[in-house]
mmCIF file of C-alpha atoms in Angstrom:
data_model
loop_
_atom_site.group_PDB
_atom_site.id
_atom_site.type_symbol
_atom_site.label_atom_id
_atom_site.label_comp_id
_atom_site.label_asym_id
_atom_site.label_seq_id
_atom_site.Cartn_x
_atom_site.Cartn_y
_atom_site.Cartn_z
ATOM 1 C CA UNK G 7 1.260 7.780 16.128
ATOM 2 C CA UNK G 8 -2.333 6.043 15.236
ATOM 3 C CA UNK G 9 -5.481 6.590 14.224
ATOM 4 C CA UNK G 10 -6.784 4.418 15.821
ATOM 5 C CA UNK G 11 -5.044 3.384 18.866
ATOM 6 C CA UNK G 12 -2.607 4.403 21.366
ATOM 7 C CA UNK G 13 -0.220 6.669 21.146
ATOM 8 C CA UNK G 14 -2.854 8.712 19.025
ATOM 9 C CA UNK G 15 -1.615 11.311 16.461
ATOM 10 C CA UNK G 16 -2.227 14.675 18.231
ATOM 11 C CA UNK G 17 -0.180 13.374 21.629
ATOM 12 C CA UNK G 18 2.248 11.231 19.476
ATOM 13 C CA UNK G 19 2.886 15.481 17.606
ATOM 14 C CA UNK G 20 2.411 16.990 21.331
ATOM 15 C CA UNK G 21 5.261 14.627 22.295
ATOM 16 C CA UNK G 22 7.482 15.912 19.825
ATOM 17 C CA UNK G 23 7.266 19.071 19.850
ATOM 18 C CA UNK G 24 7.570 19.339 23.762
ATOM 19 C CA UNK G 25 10.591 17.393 23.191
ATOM 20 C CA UNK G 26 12.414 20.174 20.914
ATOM 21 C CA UNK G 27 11.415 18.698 17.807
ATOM 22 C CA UNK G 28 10.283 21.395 14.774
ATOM 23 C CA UNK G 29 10.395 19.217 11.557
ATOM 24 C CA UNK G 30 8.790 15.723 11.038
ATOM 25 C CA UNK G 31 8.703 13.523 8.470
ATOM 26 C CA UNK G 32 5.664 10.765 8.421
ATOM 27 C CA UNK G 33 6.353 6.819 6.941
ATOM 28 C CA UNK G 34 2.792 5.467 6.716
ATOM 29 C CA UNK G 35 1.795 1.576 6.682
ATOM 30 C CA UNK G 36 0.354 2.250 3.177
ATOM 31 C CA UNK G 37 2.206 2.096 -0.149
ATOM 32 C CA UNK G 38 -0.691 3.110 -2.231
ATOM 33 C CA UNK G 39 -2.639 5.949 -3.558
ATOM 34 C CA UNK G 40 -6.402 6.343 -2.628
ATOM 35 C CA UNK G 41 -8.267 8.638 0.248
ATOM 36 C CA UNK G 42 -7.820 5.681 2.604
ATOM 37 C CA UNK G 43 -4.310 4.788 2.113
ATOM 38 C CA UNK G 44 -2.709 8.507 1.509
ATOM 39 C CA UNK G 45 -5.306 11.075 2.145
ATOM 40 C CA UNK G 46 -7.056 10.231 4.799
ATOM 41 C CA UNK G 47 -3.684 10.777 6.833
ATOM 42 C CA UNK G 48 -2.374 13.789 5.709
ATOM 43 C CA UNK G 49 -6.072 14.513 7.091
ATOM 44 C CA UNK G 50 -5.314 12.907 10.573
ATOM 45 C CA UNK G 51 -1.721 14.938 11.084
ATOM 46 C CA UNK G 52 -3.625 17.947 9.560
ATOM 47 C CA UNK G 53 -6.319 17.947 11.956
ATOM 48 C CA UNK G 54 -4.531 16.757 15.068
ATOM 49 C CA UNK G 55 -1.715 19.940 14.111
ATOM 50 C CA UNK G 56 -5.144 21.901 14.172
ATOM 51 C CA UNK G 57 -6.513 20.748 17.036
ATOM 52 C CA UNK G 58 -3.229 20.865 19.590
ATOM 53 C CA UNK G 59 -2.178 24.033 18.026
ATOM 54 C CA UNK G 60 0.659 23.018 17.101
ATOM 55 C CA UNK G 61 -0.199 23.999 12.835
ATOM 56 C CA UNK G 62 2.768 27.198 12.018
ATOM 57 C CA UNK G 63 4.803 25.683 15.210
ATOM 58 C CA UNK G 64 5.666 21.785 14.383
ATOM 59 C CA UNK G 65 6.289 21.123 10.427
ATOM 60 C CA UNK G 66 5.189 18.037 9.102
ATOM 61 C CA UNK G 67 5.536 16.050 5.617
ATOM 62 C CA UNK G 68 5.415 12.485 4.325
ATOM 63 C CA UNK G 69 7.571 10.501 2.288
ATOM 64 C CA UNK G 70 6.201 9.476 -1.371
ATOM 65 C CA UNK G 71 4.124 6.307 -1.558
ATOM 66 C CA UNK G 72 6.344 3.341 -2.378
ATOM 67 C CA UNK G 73 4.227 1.017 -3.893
ATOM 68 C CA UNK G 74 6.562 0.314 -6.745
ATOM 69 C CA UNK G 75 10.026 1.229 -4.486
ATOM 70 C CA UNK G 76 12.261 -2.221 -4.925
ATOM 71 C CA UNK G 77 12.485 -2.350 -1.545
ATOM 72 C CA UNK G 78 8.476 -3.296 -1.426
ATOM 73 C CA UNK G 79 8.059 -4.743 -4.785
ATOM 74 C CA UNK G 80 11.152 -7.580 -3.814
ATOM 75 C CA UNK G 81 10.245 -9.170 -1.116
ATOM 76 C CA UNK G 82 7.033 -9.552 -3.213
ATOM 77 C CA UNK G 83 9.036 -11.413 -6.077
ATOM 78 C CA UNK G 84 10.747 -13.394 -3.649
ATOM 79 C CA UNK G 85 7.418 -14.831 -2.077
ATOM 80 C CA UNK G 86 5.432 -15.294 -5.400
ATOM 81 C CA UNK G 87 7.916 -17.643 -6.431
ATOM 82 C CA UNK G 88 8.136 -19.433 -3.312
ATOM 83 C CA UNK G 89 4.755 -19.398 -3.325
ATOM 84 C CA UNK G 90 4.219 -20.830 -7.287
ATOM 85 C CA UNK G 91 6.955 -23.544 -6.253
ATOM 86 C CA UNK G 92 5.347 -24.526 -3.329
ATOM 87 C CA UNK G 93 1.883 -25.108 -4.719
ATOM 88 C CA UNK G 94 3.522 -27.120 -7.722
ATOM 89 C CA UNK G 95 5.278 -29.222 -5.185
ATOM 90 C CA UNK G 96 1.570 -29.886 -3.344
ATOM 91 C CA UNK G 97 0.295 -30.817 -6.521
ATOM 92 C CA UNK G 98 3.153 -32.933 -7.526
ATOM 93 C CA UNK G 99 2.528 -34.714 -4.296
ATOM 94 C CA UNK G 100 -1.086 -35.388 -5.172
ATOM 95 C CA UNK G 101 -0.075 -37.229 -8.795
ATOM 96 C CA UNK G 102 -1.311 -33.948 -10.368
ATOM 97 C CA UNK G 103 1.661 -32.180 -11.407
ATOM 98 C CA UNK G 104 0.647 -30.144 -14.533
ATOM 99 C CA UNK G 105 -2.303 -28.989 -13.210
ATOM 100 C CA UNK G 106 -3.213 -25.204 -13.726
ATOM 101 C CA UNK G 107 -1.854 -23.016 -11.182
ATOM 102 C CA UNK G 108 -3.539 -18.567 -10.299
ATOM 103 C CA UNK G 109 -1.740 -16.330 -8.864
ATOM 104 C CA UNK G 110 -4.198 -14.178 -6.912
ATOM 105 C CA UNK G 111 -2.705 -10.608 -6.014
ATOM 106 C CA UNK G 112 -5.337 -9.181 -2.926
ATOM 107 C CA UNK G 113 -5.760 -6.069 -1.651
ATOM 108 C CA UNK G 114 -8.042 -3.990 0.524
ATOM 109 C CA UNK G 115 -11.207 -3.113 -1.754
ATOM 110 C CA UNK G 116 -12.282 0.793 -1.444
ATOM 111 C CA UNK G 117 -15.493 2.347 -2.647
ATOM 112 C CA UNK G 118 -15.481 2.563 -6.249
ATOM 113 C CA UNK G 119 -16.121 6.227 -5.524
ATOM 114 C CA UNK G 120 -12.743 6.495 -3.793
ATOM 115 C CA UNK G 121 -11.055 4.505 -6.578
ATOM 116 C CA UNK G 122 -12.285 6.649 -9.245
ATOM 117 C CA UNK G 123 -10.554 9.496 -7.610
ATOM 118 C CA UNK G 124 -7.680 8.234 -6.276
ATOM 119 C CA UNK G 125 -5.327 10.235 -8.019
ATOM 120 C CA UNK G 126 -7.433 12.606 -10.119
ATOM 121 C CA UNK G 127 -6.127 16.240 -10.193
ATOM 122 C CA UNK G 128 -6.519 18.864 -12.850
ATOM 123 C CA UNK G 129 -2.671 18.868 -12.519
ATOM 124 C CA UNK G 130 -2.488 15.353 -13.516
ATOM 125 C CA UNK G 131 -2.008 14.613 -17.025
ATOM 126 C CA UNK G 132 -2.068 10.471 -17.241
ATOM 127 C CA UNK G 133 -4.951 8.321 -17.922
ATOM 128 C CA UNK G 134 -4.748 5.702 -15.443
ATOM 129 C CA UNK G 135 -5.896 2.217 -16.000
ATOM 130 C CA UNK G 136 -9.536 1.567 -14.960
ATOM 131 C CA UNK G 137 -9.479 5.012 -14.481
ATOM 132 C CA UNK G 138 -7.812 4.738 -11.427
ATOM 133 C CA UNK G 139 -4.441 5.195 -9.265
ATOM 134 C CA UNK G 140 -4.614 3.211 -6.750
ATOM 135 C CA UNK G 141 -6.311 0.126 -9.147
ATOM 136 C CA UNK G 142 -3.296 1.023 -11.933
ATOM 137 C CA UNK G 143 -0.487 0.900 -9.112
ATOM 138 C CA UNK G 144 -1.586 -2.471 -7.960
ATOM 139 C CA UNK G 145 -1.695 -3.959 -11.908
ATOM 140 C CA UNK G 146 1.517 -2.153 -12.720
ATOM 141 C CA UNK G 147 3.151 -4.071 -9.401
ATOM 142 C CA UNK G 148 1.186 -7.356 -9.710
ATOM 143 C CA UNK G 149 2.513 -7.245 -13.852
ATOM 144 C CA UNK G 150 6.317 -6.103 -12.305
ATOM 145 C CA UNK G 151 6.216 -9.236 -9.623
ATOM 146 C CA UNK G 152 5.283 -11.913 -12.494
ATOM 147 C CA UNK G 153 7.160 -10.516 -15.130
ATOM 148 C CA UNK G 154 10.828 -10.815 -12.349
ATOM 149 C CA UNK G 155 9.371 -14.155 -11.161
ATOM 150 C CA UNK G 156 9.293 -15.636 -14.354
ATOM 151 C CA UNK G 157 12.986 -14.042 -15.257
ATOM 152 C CA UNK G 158 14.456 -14.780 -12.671
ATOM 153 C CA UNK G 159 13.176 -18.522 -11.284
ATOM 154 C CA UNK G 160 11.567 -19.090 -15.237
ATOM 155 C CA UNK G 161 8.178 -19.859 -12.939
ATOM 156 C CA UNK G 162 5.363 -18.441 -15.018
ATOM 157 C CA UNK G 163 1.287 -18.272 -14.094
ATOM 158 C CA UNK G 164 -1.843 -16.497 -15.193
ATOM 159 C CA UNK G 165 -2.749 -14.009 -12.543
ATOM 160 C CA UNK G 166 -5.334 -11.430 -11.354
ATOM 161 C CA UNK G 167 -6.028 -8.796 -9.087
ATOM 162 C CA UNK G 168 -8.794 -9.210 -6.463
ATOM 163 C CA UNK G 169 -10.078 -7.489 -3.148
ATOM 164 C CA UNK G 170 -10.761 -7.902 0.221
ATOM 165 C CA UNK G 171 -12.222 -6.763 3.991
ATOM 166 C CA UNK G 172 -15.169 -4.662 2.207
ATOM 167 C CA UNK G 173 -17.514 -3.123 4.763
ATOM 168 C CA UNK G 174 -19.976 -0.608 4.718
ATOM 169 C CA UNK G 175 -23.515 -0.414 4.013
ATOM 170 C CA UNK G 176 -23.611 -3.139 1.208
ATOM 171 C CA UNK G 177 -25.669 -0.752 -1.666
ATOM 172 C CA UNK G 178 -22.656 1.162 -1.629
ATOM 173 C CA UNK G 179 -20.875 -0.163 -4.662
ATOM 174 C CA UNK G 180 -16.925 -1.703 -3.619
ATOM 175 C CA UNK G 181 -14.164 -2.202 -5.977
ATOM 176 C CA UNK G 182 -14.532 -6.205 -7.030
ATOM 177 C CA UNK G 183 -13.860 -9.108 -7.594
ATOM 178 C CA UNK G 184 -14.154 -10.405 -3.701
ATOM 179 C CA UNK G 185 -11.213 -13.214 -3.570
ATOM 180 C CA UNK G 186 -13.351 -15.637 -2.323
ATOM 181 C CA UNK G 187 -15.653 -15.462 -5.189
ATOM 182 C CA UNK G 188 -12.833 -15.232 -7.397
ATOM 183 C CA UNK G 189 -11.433 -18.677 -6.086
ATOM 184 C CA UNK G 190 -14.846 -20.162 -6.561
ATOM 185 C CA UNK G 191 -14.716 -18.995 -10.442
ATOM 186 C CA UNK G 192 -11.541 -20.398 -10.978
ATOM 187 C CA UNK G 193 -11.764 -23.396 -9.456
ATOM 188 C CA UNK G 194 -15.017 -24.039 -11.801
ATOM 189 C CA UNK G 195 -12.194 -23.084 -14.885
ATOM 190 C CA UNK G 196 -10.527 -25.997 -13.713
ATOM 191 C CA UNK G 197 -7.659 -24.374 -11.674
ATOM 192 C CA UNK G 198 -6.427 -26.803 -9.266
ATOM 193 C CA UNK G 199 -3.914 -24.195 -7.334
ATOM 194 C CA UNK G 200 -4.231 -20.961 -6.120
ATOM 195 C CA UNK G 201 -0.753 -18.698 -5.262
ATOM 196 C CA UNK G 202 -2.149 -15.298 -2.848
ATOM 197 C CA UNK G 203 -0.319 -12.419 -2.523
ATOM 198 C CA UNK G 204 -1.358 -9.749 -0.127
ATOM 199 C CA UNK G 205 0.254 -6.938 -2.552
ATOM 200 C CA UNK G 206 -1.644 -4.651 -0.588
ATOM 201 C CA UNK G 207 -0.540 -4.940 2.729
ATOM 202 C CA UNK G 208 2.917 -4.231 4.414
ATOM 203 C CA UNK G 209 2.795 -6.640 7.330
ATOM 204 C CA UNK G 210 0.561 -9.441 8.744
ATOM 205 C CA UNK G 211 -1.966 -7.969 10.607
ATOM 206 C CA UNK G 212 -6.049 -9.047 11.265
ATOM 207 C CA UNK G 213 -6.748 -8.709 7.294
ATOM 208 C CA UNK G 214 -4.215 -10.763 6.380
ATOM 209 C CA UNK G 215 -4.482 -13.302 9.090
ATOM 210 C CA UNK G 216 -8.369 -13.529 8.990
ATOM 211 C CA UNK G 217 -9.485 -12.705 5.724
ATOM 212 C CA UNK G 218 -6.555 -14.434 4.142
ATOM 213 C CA UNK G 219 -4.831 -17.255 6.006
ATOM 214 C CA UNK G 220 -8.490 -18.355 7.533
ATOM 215 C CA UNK G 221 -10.938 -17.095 5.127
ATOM 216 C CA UNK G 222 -9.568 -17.431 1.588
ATOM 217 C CA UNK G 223 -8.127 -20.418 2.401
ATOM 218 C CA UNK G 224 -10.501 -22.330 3.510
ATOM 219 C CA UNK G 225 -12.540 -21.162 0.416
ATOM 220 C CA UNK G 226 -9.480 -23.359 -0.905
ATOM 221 C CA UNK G 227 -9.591 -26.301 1.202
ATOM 222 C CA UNK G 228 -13.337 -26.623 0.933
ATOM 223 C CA UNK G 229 -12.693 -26.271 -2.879
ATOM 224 C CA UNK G 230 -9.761 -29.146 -3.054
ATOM 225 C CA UNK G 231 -7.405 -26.893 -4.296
ATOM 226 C CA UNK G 232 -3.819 -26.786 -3.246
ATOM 227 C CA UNK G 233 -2.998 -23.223 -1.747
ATOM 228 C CA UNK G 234 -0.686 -20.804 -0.030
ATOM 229 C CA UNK G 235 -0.228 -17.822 1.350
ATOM 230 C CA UNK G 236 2.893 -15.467 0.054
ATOM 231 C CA UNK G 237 4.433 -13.199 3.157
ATOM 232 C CA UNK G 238 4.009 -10.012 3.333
ATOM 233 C CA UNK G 239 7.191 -7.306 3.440
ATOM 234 C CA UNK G 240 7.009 -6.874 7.215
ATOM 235 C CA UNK G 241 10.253 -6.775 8.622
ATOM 236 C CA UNK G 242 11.787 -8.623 5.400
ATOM 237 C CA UNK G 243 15.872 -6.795 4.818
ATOM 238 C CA UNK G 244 14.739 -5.515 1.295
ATOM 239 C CA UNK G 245 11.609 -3.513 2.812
ATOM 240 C CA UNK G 246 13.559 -2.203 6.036
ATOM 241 C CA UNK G 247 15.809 -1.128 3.918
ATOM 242 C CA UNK G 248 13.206 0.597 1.457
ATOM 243 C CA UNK G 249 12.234 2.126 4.513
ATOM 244 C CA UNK G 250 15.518 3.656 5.044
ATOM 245 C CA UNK G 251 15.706 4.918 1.327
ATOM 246 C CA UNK G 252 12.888 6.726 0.986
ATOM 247 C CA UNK G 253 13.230 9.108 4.089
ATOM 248 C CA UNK G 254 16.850 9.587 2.956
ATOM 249 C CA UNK G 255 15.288 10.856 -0.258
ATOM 250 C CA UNK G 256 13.673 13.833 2.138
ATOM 251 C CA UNK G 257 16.194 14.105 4.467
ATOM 252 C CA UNK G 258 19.533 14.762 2.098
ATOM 253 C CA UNK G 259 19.798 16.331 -1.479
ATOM 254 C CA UNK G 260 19.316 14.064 -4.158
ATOM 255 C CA UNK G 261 17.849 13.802 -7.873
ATOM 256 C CA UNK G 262 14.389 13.070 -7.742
ATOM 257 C CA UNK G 263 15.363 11.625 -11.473
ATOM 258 C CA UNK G 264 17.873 8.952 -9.530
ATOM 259 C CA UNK G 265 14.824 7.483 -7.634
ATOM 260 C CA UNK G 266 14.094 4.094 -7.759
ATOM 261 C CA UNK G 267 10.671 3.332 -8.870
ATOM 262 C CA UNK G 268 9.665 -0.657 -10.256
ATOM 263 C CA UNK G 269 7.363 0.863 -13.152
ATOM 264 C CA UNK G 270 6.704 3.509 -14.949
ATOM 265 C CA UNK G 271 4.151 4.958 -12.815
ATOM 266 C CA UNK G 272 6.603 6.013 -10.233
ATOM 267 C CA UNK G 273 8.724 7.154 -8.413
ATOM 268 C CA UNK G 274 5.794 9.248 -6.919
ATOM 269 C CA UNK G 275 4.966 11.818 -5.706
ATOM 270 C CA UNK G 276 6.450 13.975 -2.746
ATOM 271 C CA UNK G 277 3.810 16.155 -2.762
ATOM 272 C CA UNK G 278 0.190 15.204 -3.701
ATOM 273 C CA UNK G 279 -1.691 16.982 -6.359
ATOM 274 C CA UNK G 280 -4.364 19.506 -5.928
ATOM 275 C CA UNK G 281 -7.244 17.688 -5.133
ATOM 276 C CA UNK G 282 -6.490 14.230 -5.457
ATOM 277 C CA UNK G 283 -7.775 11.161 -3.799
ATOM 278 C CA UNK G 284 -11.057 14.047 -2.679
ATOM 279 C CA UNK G 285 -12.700 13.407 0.491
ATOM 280 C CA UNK G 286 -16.355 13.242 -0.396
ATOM 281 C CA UNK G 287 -17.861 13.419 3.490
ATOM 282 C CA UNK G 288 -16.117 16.933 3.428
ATOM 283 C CA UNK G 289 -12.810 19.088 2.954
ATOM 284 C CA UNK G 290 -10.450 18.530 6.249
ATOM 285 C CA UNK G 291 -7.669 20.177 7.212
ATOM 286 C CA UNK G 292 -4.612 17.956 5.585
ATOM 287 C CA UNK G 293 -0.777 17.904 4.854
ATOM 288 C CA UNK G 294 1.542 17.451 2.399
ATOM 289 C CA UNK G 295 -0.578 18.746 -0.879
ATOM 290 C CA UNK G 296 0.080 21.358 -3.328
ATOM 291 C CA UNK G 297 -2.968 23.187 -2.293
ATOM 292 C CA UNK G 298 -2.530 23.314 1.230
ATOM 293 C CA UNK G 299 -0.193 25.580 3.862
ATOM 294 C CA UNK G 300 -1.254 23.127 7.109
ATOM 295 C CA UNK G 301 1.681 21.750 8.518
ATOM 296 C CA UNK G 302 4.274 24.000 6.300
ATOM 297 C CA UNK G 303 5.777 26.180 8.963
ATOM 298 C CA UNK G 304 7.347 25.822 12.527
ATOM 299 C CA UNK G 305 8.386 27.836 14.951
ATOM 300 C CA UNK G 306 12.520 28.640 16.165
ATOM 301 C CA UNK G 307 14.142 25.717 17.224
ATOM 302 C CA UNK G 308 15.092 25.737 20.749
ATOM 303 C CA UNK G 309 18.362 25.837 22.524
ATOM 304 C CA UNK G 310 20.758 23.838 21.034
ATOM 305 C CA UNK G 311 19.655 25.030 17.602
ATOM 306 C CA UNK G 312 18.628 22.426 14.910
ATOM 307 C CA UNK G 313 20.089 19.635 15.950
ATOM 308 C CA UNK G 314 17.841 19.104 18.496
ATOM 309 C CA UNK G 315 16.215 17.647 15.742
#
C-alpha cells in the first residue's frame, strides 16, 4: 500500500482483511529512524485502521529499521568501491592519477526539528551523535561502508555526509550541508573526484535520478571533476535477501541477541519507544509503539483457521 499513490493504505488493509487475512506485518522503503522515514507510517496504517474500521479487527506491525542490516549496508560496500575505482580510473585517464578523491554519502535532509527528535524517548538511554538518530545511523553506516571498503579492496578516501531534496518554506531551518554546495567546497579544497552514495535511499527513484544523477552531477561536470554515481540496494541479492531476514525475525522464534546489525547502534528496534521521532503538527493515531494499542488486536480468523493467513 502507498501514501501516496495507488493502491492507497486503507484499501491496500480493506483488501486484506476481506481476503481472510488477521495479522500483517509492514516492510517500509525506509531504513532509517526519523518522523518521515518511521513515524510518519505507523501514522498512515494507524489512521487508515481508524478510518476503515478495521483497528481491534486486522493486526498490524512493522519490521525493525534496517539501516545497519548487512543485507543493506553490502550492497553499499560493494558500490563505494566500484565507485572509488572508477573515479581513479577517470582520473588516471586524464594524466591526473593521484589526485584527491570524496566520498559523498547523501541522503534526504529533514527539518532539523525532526532530526533532533528522531529517536528521543524518556526510555532511551544513548546520547546520539549530533544529537540525533537518524543523523548517528547514517555516520555509523557511512563510517561501516569505508571502514569494509578499505579492508576489503585496501581503497581508502576522506568522506562526508551531506543532504538532499529539501523543500518547505525556506526559513524553516533543514538538516545541511546541501550536496551541491558541498561539491562546490570541495572542489575549491582542491578535490578533483567526487564518489556519491545515496546511503539514504533503497532504490532509484525521482531523488536519486534528478537530484543525483542530473543535479549533483552536473554540479560535477560544470566543476571539472571526475564523478559517479554508486547504485542503490534496489533489487541487488544481498538486500532481497535482507528483506527476507528481517520479516523472518517476526515471523519465527529467534534471539533478538542473534540479529545481525553492521554497528553498534543496532539491531533496532521492533517496537519504537514512547514518544520518539514526535509529530509536532499533532498526535495521530499510529502503530507499532510502546505507547500505543492501535493496530494490536484482530478479530477470529475465519474458516480455515489461521492459515488463511
Amino acid at each position: 500500500g502507498n501514501r501516496n499513490w495507488d493502491p492507497y493504505i486503507p484499501q491496500t488493509l480493506q483488501d486484506a482483511y476481506d481476503a481472510g487475512h488477521r495479522k500483517l506485518l509492514m516492510v517500509t522503503t525506509s531504513a532509517y529512524s526519523c518522523y518521515s522515514s518511521c513515524r510518519q507510517y505507523r501514522e498512515d496504517i494507524g489512521m487508515a485502521l481508524t478510518e476503515t474500521g478495521l483497528d481491534g479487527r486486522l493486526e498490524v506491525d512493522k519490521v525493525r529499521q534496517y539501516f545497519d542490516h548487512p543485507g543493506f549496508v553490502e550492497p553499499f560496500i560493494e558500490g563505494t568501491a566500484a565507485g572509488i575505482a572508477d573515479v581513479r580510473a577517470q582520473l588516471a585517464a586524464a594524466g591526473n592519477p593521484d589526485a584527491p578523491v570524496h566520498v559523498l554519502f547523501a541522503t534526504h535532509s529533514i527539518p532539523t526539528r525532526d532530526a533532533e527528535a528522531a529517536g528521543r524517548s524518556a526510555d532511551e538511554p544513548r546520547q546520539f551523535a549530533e544529537d540525533s538518530a537518524y543523523v548517528a545511523q547514517h555516520l555509523a553506516t557511512g563510517g561501516e561502508v569505508m571502514r569494509r571498503v578499505e579492508a576489503e579492496s585496501g581503497l581508502a578516501a576522506p568522506w562526508s555526509l551531506v543532504y538532499q531534496s529539501r523543500s518547505g518554506a525556506p526559513h524553516v531551518p533543514w538538516l545541511e550541508p546541501d550536496i551541491n554546495d558541498a561539491i562546490a567546497d570541495l572542489s575549491k579544497q582542491g578535490v578533483k573526484g567526487i564518489v556519491i552514495v545515496p546511503l539514504g535511499f533503497v532504490s532509484d527513484h525521482m531523488e536519486v535520478v534528478w537530484d543525483l544523477d542530473t543535479e549533483a552531477l552536473e554540479t560535477c561536470r560544470e566543476l571539472g571533476l571526475a564523478a559517479t554515481r554508486v547504485p542503490t540496494p534496489g533489487t541487488h541479492r544481498r538486500f532481497v535477501e535482507g528483506l527476507v531476514d528481517l520479516i523472518c525475525e517476526r515471523t519465527v522464534a529467534n534471539n533478538i541477541r542473534d540479529r545481525p546489525a553492521a554497528t553498534d547502534l543496532g539491531p533496532w528496534y521492533d517496537v519504537c519507544r514512547p514518544g520518539c521521532c514526535a509529530n509536532f503538527r499533532g498526535e495521530k493515531p499510529t502503530i507499532a509503539g510502546a505507547d500505543t494499542t492501535v493496530g494490536a488486536g484482530h478479530d477470529a480468523y475465519p474458516a480455515g483457521g489461521e492459515d488463511a493467513r
